[in-house]
Amino acid sequence: MYQCVVVAGAGMRGPLVDSTLRASYRLSIDFRVRIHAVERNVTTSYSLFLCNVTKWKDRNVKVYITDMRRWTPPRCIKVDLVVSELLGSFGDNELSPECLNACQRFLKPDGIIIPQEYSSYVQPIMCLDAWQLLNQKAIYNKVPESVYGRVYVVYQKGVYHITEPQKLATFKHPNKHLGPDFVDRRQLKFSRKFTVTNQHATLHGFLGYFSAKLYGNVYMSTLPATHSPNMISWYPAMVPLKLPIDVNLGDEIILKFWRKHDTKRVWYEWCLSSPESTNKHNLNGKDYCYWQ
């Protein structure tokens, strides 16, 4: 009996296909594994098809250049395993939940999705250099406020961590909150409270991290305290504030955060309610969104 594996987001050179083949070989089940490599990016098609001819030949790999959310397995078969690497610097900011939720429609009842679970984290920071760069960018932008309504990927330099990170959102696969169309229609809202315990600082925004449970007790993380060794694939995300806010010892920083969506877009909104109230950043996704 064959074991059917879907690599959701095979990439340009198919590293997850390579890993799946190596794992099946070590388990001596490579002759029973059928791999369906699905990739949306048309520019990768030549490279993937070339790999299939030269590197994966006679290894039961089929390549599909299409959106995994609209792809249907041949003969409508059900799959045993979905493997993906769709995580962004903030965990869910590259639409991993939406893509993997759609994969459940062809997953067996006892099927497995890797990663099984991932969480995003936020941490208040002081970083004058980053805020000044955004401020300069806003000067030359046609809509200056839009600069502060985006989530950026940043390299940490000259950053002071005001408090420890806190967990924001968690996504699990398979997802138990899906409708009959395999869409999670929840509009997510979060509130996180941080207490300044070290010293006076100026709050310029928040750094975003993620931690992922791949399978069982296998994890990877970009959190400073549990960062996976030698992993340089992800830098932190930065969630900026339009105006810096001074915080003193003992002050409470309360962040309000939303993950919203409509039929075509996914976006974040955020604001502070303490120590000062701010307007919502990226209201209704007007400054930045992720297209589904």
C-alpha positions as a LaTeX table, in Angstrom:
\begin{tabular}{lrrr}
\hline
Residue & $x$ (\AA) & $y$ (\AA) & $z$ (\AA) \\
\hline
Met1 & 0.00 & 0.00 & 0.00 \\
Tyr2 & 1.37 & 3.41 & $-0.99$ \\
Gln3 & 1.97 & 6.30 & 1.43 \\
Cys4 & 0.95 & 9.60 & $-0.18$ \\
Val5 & 2.87 & 12.76 & 0.78 \\
Val6 & 2.10 & 16.32 & $-0.37$ \\
Val7 & 4.91 & 18.88 & $-0.22$ \\
Ala8 & 2.94 & 22.12 & 0.00 \\
Gly9 & 5.21 & 24.86 & $-1.30$ \\
Ala10 & 8.08 & 22.93 & $-2.87$ \\
Gly11 & 10.19 & 26.03 & $-3.56$ \\
Met12 & 12.72 & 26.52 & $-6.33$ \\
Arg13 & 14.95 & 23.50 & $-5.67$ \\
Gly14 & 12.58 & 21.31 & $-3.69$ \\
Pro15 & 14.50 & 20.96 & $-0.39$ \\
Leu16 & 11.46 & 19.46 & 1.36 \\
Val17 & 11.15 & 16.89 & $-1.42$ \\
Asp18 & 14.79 & 15.96 & $-0.82$ \\
Ser19 & 14.16 & 15.67 & 2.92 \\
Thr20 & 11.07 & 13.52 & 2.41 \\
Leu21 & 12.96 & 11.19 & 0.09 \\
Arg22 & 15.86 & 10.88 & 2.55 \\
Ala23 & 13.48 & 10.09 & 5.42 \\
Ser24 & 11.65 & 7.45 & 3.39 \\
Tyr25 & 14.99 & 5.88 & 2.41 \\
Arg26 & 16.16 & 5.71 & 6.03 \\
Leu27 & 12.89 & 4.03 & 6.99 \\
Ser28 & 13.24 & 1.62 & 4.04 \\
Ile29 & 9.83 & 2.63 & 2.69 \\
Asp30 & 10.99 & 4.71 & $-0.27$ \\
Phe31 & 9.45 & 2.22 & $-2.69$ \\
Arg32 & 6.03 & 2.80 & $-1.06$ \\
Val33 & 6.07 & 6.63 & $-0.95$ \\
Arg34 & 4.41 & 8.79 & $-3.61$ \\
Ile35 & 5.26 & 12.51 & $-3.41$ \\
His36 & 3.17 & 15.31 & $-4.92$ \\
Ala37 & 5.23 & 18.53 & $-4.99$ \\
Val38 & 2.90 & 21.53 & $-5.26$ \\
Glu39 & 4.28 & 25.03 & $-5.89$ \\
Arg40 & 2.38 & 28.19 & $-6.76$ \\
Asn41 & 5.28 & 30.28 & $-8.08$ \\
Val42 & 5.43 & 29.85 & $-11.84$ \\
Thr43 & 9.05 & 31.09 & $-11.97$ \\
Thr44 & 10.17 & 27.96 & $-10.13$ \\
Ser45 & 8.61 & 25.57 & $-12.63$ \\
Tyr46 & 11.70 & 25.08 & $-14.81$ \\
Ser47 & 13.91 & 24.36 & $-11.79$ \\
Leu48 & 11.44 & 21.90 & $-10.24$ \\
Phe49 & 10.83 & 20.01 & $-13.46$ \\
Leu50 & 14.59 & 19.86 & $-14.02$ \\
Cys51 & 15.07 & 18.43 & $-10.51$ \\
Asn52 & 12.39 & 15.85 & $-11.24$ \\
Val53 & 14.20 & 14.71 & $-14.37$ \\
Thr54 & 17.78 & 14.78 & $-13.08$ \\
Lys55 & 17.69 & 14.42 & $-9.28$ \\
Trp56 & 14.45 & 12.66 & $-8.41$ \\
Lys57 & 14.19 & 10.39 & $-11.45$ \\
Asp58 & 12.43 & 7.11 & $-10.78$ \\
Arg59 & 11.63 & 8.26 & $-7.25$ \\
Asn60 & 7.83 & 8.59 & $-7.62$ \\
Val61 & 7.71 & 12.41 & $-7.54$ \\
Lys62 & 5.16 & 14.46 & $-9.46$ \\
Val63 & 5.38 & 18.25 & $-9.78$ \\
Tyr64 & 2.35 & 20.55 & $-9.97$ \\
Ile65 & 2.61 & 24.31 & $-10.60$ \\
Thr66 & $-0.60$ & 25.56 & $-9.04$ \\
Asp67 & $-2.06$ & 27.03 & $-5.85$ \\
Met68 & $-2.28$ & 24.33 & $-3.18$ \\
Arg69 & $-5.62$ & 25.78 & $-2.06$ \\
Arg70 & $-7.13$ & 24.90 & $-5.43$ \\
Trp71 & $-5.15$ & 21.76 & $-6.22$ \\
Thr72 & $-6.88$ & 18.38 & $-6.17$ \\
Pro73 & $-4.86$ & 15.14 & $-5.89$ \\
Pro74 & $-5.09$ & 12.78 & $-8.87$ \\
Arg75 & $-8.03$ & 10.39 & $-8.66$ \\
Cys76 & $-9.17$ & 12.39 & $-5.63$ \\
Ile77 & $-6.98$ & 10.29 & $-3.35$ \\
Lys78 & $-6.56$ & 11.14 & 0.33 \\
Val79 & $-3.04$ & 11.87 & 1.57 \\
Asp80 & $-1.21$ & 10.62 & 4.67 \\
Leu81 & 1.15 & 13.55 & 5.20 \\
Val82 & 1.36 & 17.24 & 4.26 \\
Val83 & 4.79 & 18.82 & 4.67 \\
Ser84 & 5.23 & 22.57 & 4.30 \\
Glu85 & 7.56 & 25.47 & 5.05 \\
Leu86 & 5.25 & 28.46 & 4.83 \\
Leu87 & 6.20 & 30.15 & 8.08 \\
Gly88 & 7.15 & 33.81 & 8.05 \\
Ser89 & 9.12 & 35.86 & 10.55 \\
Phe90 & 5.92 & 36.39 & 12.53 \\
Gly91 & 4.78 & 32.79 & 12.13 \\
Asp92 & 1.49 & 33.24 & 10.28 \\
Asn93 & 2.37 & 36.32 & 8.21 \\
Glu94 & 2.89 & 34.38 & 4.95 \\
Leu95 & $-0.64$ & 32.89 & 5.04 \\
Ser96 & 0.42 & 29.51 & 6.39 \\
Pro97 & $-2.92$ & 29.04 & 8.25 \\
Glu98 & $-5.01$ & 29.72 & 5.14 \\
Cys99 & $-2.91$ & 27.44 & 2.93 \\
Leu100 & $-2.68$ & 24.52 & 5.35 \\
Asn101 & $-6.36$ & 24.78 & 6.28 \\
Ala102 & $-7.20$ & 24.24 & 2.60 \\
Cys103 & $-4.99$ & 21.13 & 2.53 \\
Gln104 & $-7.26$ & 19.44 & 5.06 \\
Arg105 & $-9.82$ & 18.75 & 2.35 \\
Phe106 & $-7.61$ & 15.98 & 0.93 \\
Leu107 & $-6.07$ & 14.79 & 4.24 \\
Lys108 & $-6.97$ & 11.38 & 5.67 \\
Pro109 & $-8.82$ & 11.43 & 9.03 \\
Asp110 & $-5.63$ & 10.24 & 10.74 \\
Gly111 & $-3.34$ & 12.26 & 8.45 \\
Ile112 & $-0.54$ & 14.52 & 9.69 \\
Ile113 & 0.37 & 18.09 & 8.80 \\
Ile114 & 3.89 & 19.40 & 9.44 \\
Pro115 & 4.13 & 21.80 & 11.20 \\
Gln116 & 1.48 & 20.67 & 13.67 \\
Glu117 & 1.40 & 23.94 & 15.60 \\
Tyr118 & 3.03 & 27.39 & 15.64 \\
Ser119 & 2.71 & 30.50 & 17.77 \\
Ser120 & 3.61 & 34.15 & 17.27 \\
Tyr121 & 5.18 & 36.27 & 20.03 \\
Val122 & 5.57 & 40.01 & 20.57 \\
Gln123 & 8.11 & 41.95 & 22.63 \\
Pro124 & 8.20 & 45.71 & 23.37 \\
Ile125 & 11.44 & 47.31 & 22.19 \\
Met126 & 13.35 & 50.55 & 22.11 \\
Cys127 & 15.22 & 51.03 & 18.83 \\
Leu128 & 15.82 & 54.62 & 17.80 \\
Asp129 & 17.74 & 53.67 & 14.64 \\
Ala130 & 14.84 & 51.65 & 13.23 \\
Trp131 & 12.28 & 54.33 & 14.06 \\
Gln132 & 14.43 & 57.07 & 12.48 \\
Leu133 & 14.76 & 55.00 & 9.29 \\
Leu134 & 10.98 & 54.68 & 9.13 \\
Asn135 & 10.59 & 58.37 & 9.84 \\
Gln136 & 12.91 & 59.25 & 6.95 \\
Lys137 & 11.03 & 56.86 & 4.68 \\
Ala138 & 7.74 & 58.52 & 5.64 \\
Ile139 & 9.06 & 61.93 & 4.57 \\
Tyr140 & 9.39 & 60.76 & 0.95 \\
Asn141 & 6.24 & 58.61 & 0.90 \\
Lys142 & 3.07 & 59.87 & $-0.79$ \\
Val143 & 1.09 & 58.57 & 2.21 \\
Pro144 & 3.47 & 59.07 & 5.17 \\
Glu145 & 1.27 & 57.28 & 7.71 \\
Ser146 & 1.29 & 54.09 & 5.65 \\
Val147 & 4.95 & 53.54 & 6.56 \\
Tyr148 & 3.91 & 52.80 & 10.14 \\
Gly149 & 1.13 & 50.41 & 9.13 \\
Arg150 & 3.39 & 47.62 & 7.86 \\
Val151 & 5.16 & 44.70 & 9.48 \\
Tyr152 & 8.86 & 44.67 & 8.60 \\
Val153 & 11.51 & 41.97 & 8.67 \\
Val154 & 14.54 & 43.36 & 10.52 \\
Tyr155 & 18.01 & 42.47 & 11.69 \\
Gln156 & 18.39 & 43.18 & 15.40 \\
Lys157 & 20.99 & 45.87 & 15.97 \\
Gly158 & 20.98 & 48.53 & 18.64 \\
Val159 & 17.80 & 47.11 & 20.17 \\
Tyr160 & 16.82 & 47.30 & 23.85 \\
His161 & 14.24 & 44.71 & 24.94 \\
Ile162 & 11.96 & 46.48 & 27.39 \\
Thr163 & 10.27 & 43.30 & 28.71 \\
Glu164 & 10.19 & 39.59 & 27.91 \\
Pro165 & 8.16 & 38.36 & 24.89 \\
Gln166 & 4.58 & 37.14 & 25.26 \\
Lys167 & 2.66 & 34.68 & 23.14 \\
Leu168 & 0.15 & 36.29 & 20.80 \\
Ala169 & $-1.59$ & 33.75 & 18.52 \\
Thr170 & $-1.43$ & 29.99 & 18.10 \\
Phe171 & $-2.46$ & 28.00 & 15.02 \\
Lys172 & $-2.89$ & 24.23 & 15.00 \\
His173 & $-3.15$ & 21.73 & 12.14 \\
Pro174 & $-5.39$ & 19.96 & 11.52 \\
Asn175 & $-7.67$ & 22.87 & 12.42 \\
Lys176 & $-10.92$ & 22.09 & 14.27 \\
His177 & $-12.49$ & 25.50 & 13.52 \\
Leu178 & $-13.00$ & 25.11 & 9.78 \\
Gly179 & $-16.31$ & 25.38 & 7.97 \\
Pro180 & $-17.48$ & 23.00 & 5.24 \\
Asp181 & $-15.42$ & 25.00 & 2.72 \\
Phe182 & $-12.28$ & 24.51 & 4.87 \\
Val183 & $-12.05$ & 28.21 & 5.71 \\
Asp184 & $-11.51$ & 29.53 & 9.24 \\
Arg185 & $-13.81$ & 32.55 & 9.43 \\
Arg186 & $-12.75$ & 33.75 & 12.87 \\
Gln187 & $-11.55$ & 37.36 & 13.14 \\
Leu188 & $-8.85$ & 37.12 & 15.81 \\
Lys189 & $-8.38$ & 39.73 & 18.51 \\
Phe190 & $-5.73$ & 39.77 & 21.23 \\
Ser191 & $-4.77$ & 41.90 & 24.20 \\
Arg192 & $-1.38$ & 41.57 & 25.87 \\
Lys193 & $-0.14$ & 43.39 & 28.98 \\
Phe194 & 3.55 & 44.00 & 29.67 \\
Thr195 & 4.99 & 45.50 & 32.86 \\
Val196 & 8.16 & 47.58 & 32.70 \\
Thr197 & 10.41 & 46.07 & 35.37 \\
Asn198 & 13.93 & 47.23 & 34.49 \\
Gln199 & 14.27 & 50.94 & 33.74 \\
His200 & 12.89 & 53.94 & 31.92 \\
Ala201 & 12.77 & 53.47 & 28.15 \\
Thr202 & 11.17 & 54.78 & 24.97 \\
Leu203 & 8.81 & 52.39 & 23.22 \\
His204 & 9.26 & 52.42 & 19.43 \\
Gly205 & 7.35 & 49.25 & 18.60 \\
Phe206 & 7.41 & 45.50 & 19.02 \\
Leu207 & 9.55 & 42.66 & 17.74 \\
Gly208 & 7.75 & 39.58 & 16.47 \\
Tyr209 & 9.01 & 36.00 & 16.75 \\
Phe210 & 7.59 & 32.51 & 16.31 \\
Ser211 & 7.92 & 29.05 & 17.78 \\
Ala212 & 6.79 & 25.97 & 15.81 \\
Lys213 & 6.07 & 22.39 & 16.80 \\
Leu214 & 6.98 & 20.41 & 13.71 \\
Tyr215 & 5.98 & 16.96 & 14.96 \\
Gly216 & 5.99 & 15.30 & 18.37 \\
Asn217 & 8.78 & 16.84 & 20.41 \\
Val218 & 10.60 & 18.42 & 17.46 \\
Tyr219 & 10.50 & 22.22 & 17.66 \\
Met220 & 12.12 & 25.23 & 16.06 \\
Ser221 & 12.07 & 28.77 & 17.37 \\
Thr222 & 13.27 & 32.31 & 16.71 \\
Leu223 & 12.63 & 33.40 & 20.31 \\
Pro224 & 15.87 & 34.72 & 21.85 \\
Ala225 & 15.68 & 32.34 & 24.83 \\
Thr226 & 14.98 & 29.21 & 22.78 \\
His227 & 16.43 & 30.10 & 19.38 \\
Ser228 & 17.19 & 27.03 & 17.28 \\
Pro229 & 20.97 & 26.62 & 16.90 \\
Asn230 & 22.48 & 27.69 & 13.57 \\
Met231 & 19.09 & 28.71 & 12.16 \\
Ile232 & 19.45 & 31.91 & 10.12 \\
Ser233 & 16.48 & 31.54 & 7.77 \\
Trp234 & 14.29 & 33.98 & 9.69 \\
Tyr235 & 14.95 & 37.43 & 11.12 \\
Pro236 & 12.45 & 38.94 & 13.59 \\
Ala237 & 9.48 & 40.98 & 12.44 \\
Met238 & 8.99 & 44.56 & 13.60 \\
Val239 & 5.59 & 46.04 & 14.39 \\
Pro240 & 6.20 & 49.81 & 14.57 \\
Leu241 & 4.45 & 52.62 & 16.36 \\
Lys242 & 3.92 & 55.93 & 14.62 \\
Leu243 & 4.94 & 57.96 & 17.66 \\
Pro244 & 7.45 & 56.88 & 20.34 \\
Ile245 & 6.09 & 56.61 & 23.87 \\
Asp246 & 8.13 & 57.03 & 27.06 \\
Val247 & 7.58 & 54.28 & 29.63 \\
Asn248 & 8.73 & 54.34 & 33.24 \\
Leu249 & 9.50 & 51.64 & 35.76 \\
Gly250 & 6.25 & 49.93 & 36.77 \\
Asp251 & 4.24 & 51.19 & 33.79 \\
Glu252 & 1.91 & 48.80 & 31.99 \\
Ile253 & 2.11 & 48.49 & 28.21 \\
Ile254 & $-1.17$ & 47.12 & 26.82 \\
Leu255 & $-1.12$ & 46.08 & 23.18 \\
Lys256 & $-4.33$ & 45.45 & 21.23 \\
Phe257 & $-3.79$ & 43.33 & 18.15 \\
Trp258 & $-6.12$ & 42.00 & 15.44 \\
Arg259 & $-5.67$ & 39.48 & 12.64 \\
Lys260 & $-8.48$ & 40.15 & 10.16 \\
His261 & $-9.47$ & 38.88 & 6.74 \\
Asp262 & $-12.01$ & 39.16 & 3.97 \\
Thr263 & $-12.47$ & 37.05 & 0.85 \\
Lys264 & $-9.29$ & 38.39 & $-0.77$ \\
Arg265 & $-7.00$ & 39.74 & 1.93 \\
Val266 & $-5.47$ & 39.11 & 5.37 \\
Trp267 & $-4.09$ & 41.96 & 7.46 \\
Tyr268 & $-3.05$ & 43.03 & 10.95 \\
Glu269 & $-4.25$ & 46.00 & 12.99 \\
Trp270 & $-2.72$ & 47.19 & 16.25 \\
Cys271 & $-2.83$ & 49.98 & 18.82 \\
Leu272 & $-1.94$ & 50.74 & 22.43 \\
Ser273 & $-4.38$ & 51.38 & 25.25 \\
Ser274 & $-1.70$ & 51.95 & 27.92 \\
Pro275 & 0.35 & 53.88 & 29.00 \\
Glu276 & $-1.19$ & 56.02 & 26.25 \\
Ser277 & $-3.97$ & 55.34 & 23.80 \\
Thr278 & $-3.06$ & 55.42 & 20.13 \\
Asn279 & $-5.02$ & 55.22 & 16.91 \\
Lys280 & $-5.22$ & 51.89 & 15.14 \\
His281 & $-2.36$ & 51.23 & 12.78 \\
Asn282 & $-3.27$ & 49.77 & 9.36 \\
Leu283 & $-7.03$ & 50.18 & 9.90 \\
Asn284 & $-8.96$ & 47.91 & 7.52 \\
Gly285 & $-5.69$ & 46.92 & 5.87 \\
Lys286 & $-5.43$ & 50.31 & 4.12 \\
Asp287 & $-1.62$ & 50.47 & 4.45 \\
Tyr288 & $-0.63$ & 46.85 & 3.89 \\
Cys289 & $-2.21$ & 43.44 & 3.49 \\
Tyr290 & $-1.44$ & 39.90 & 2.34 \\
Trp291 & $-3.37$ & 38.88 & $-0.76$ \\
Gln292 & $-4.96$ & 35.45 & $-0.63$ \\
\hline
\end{tabular}
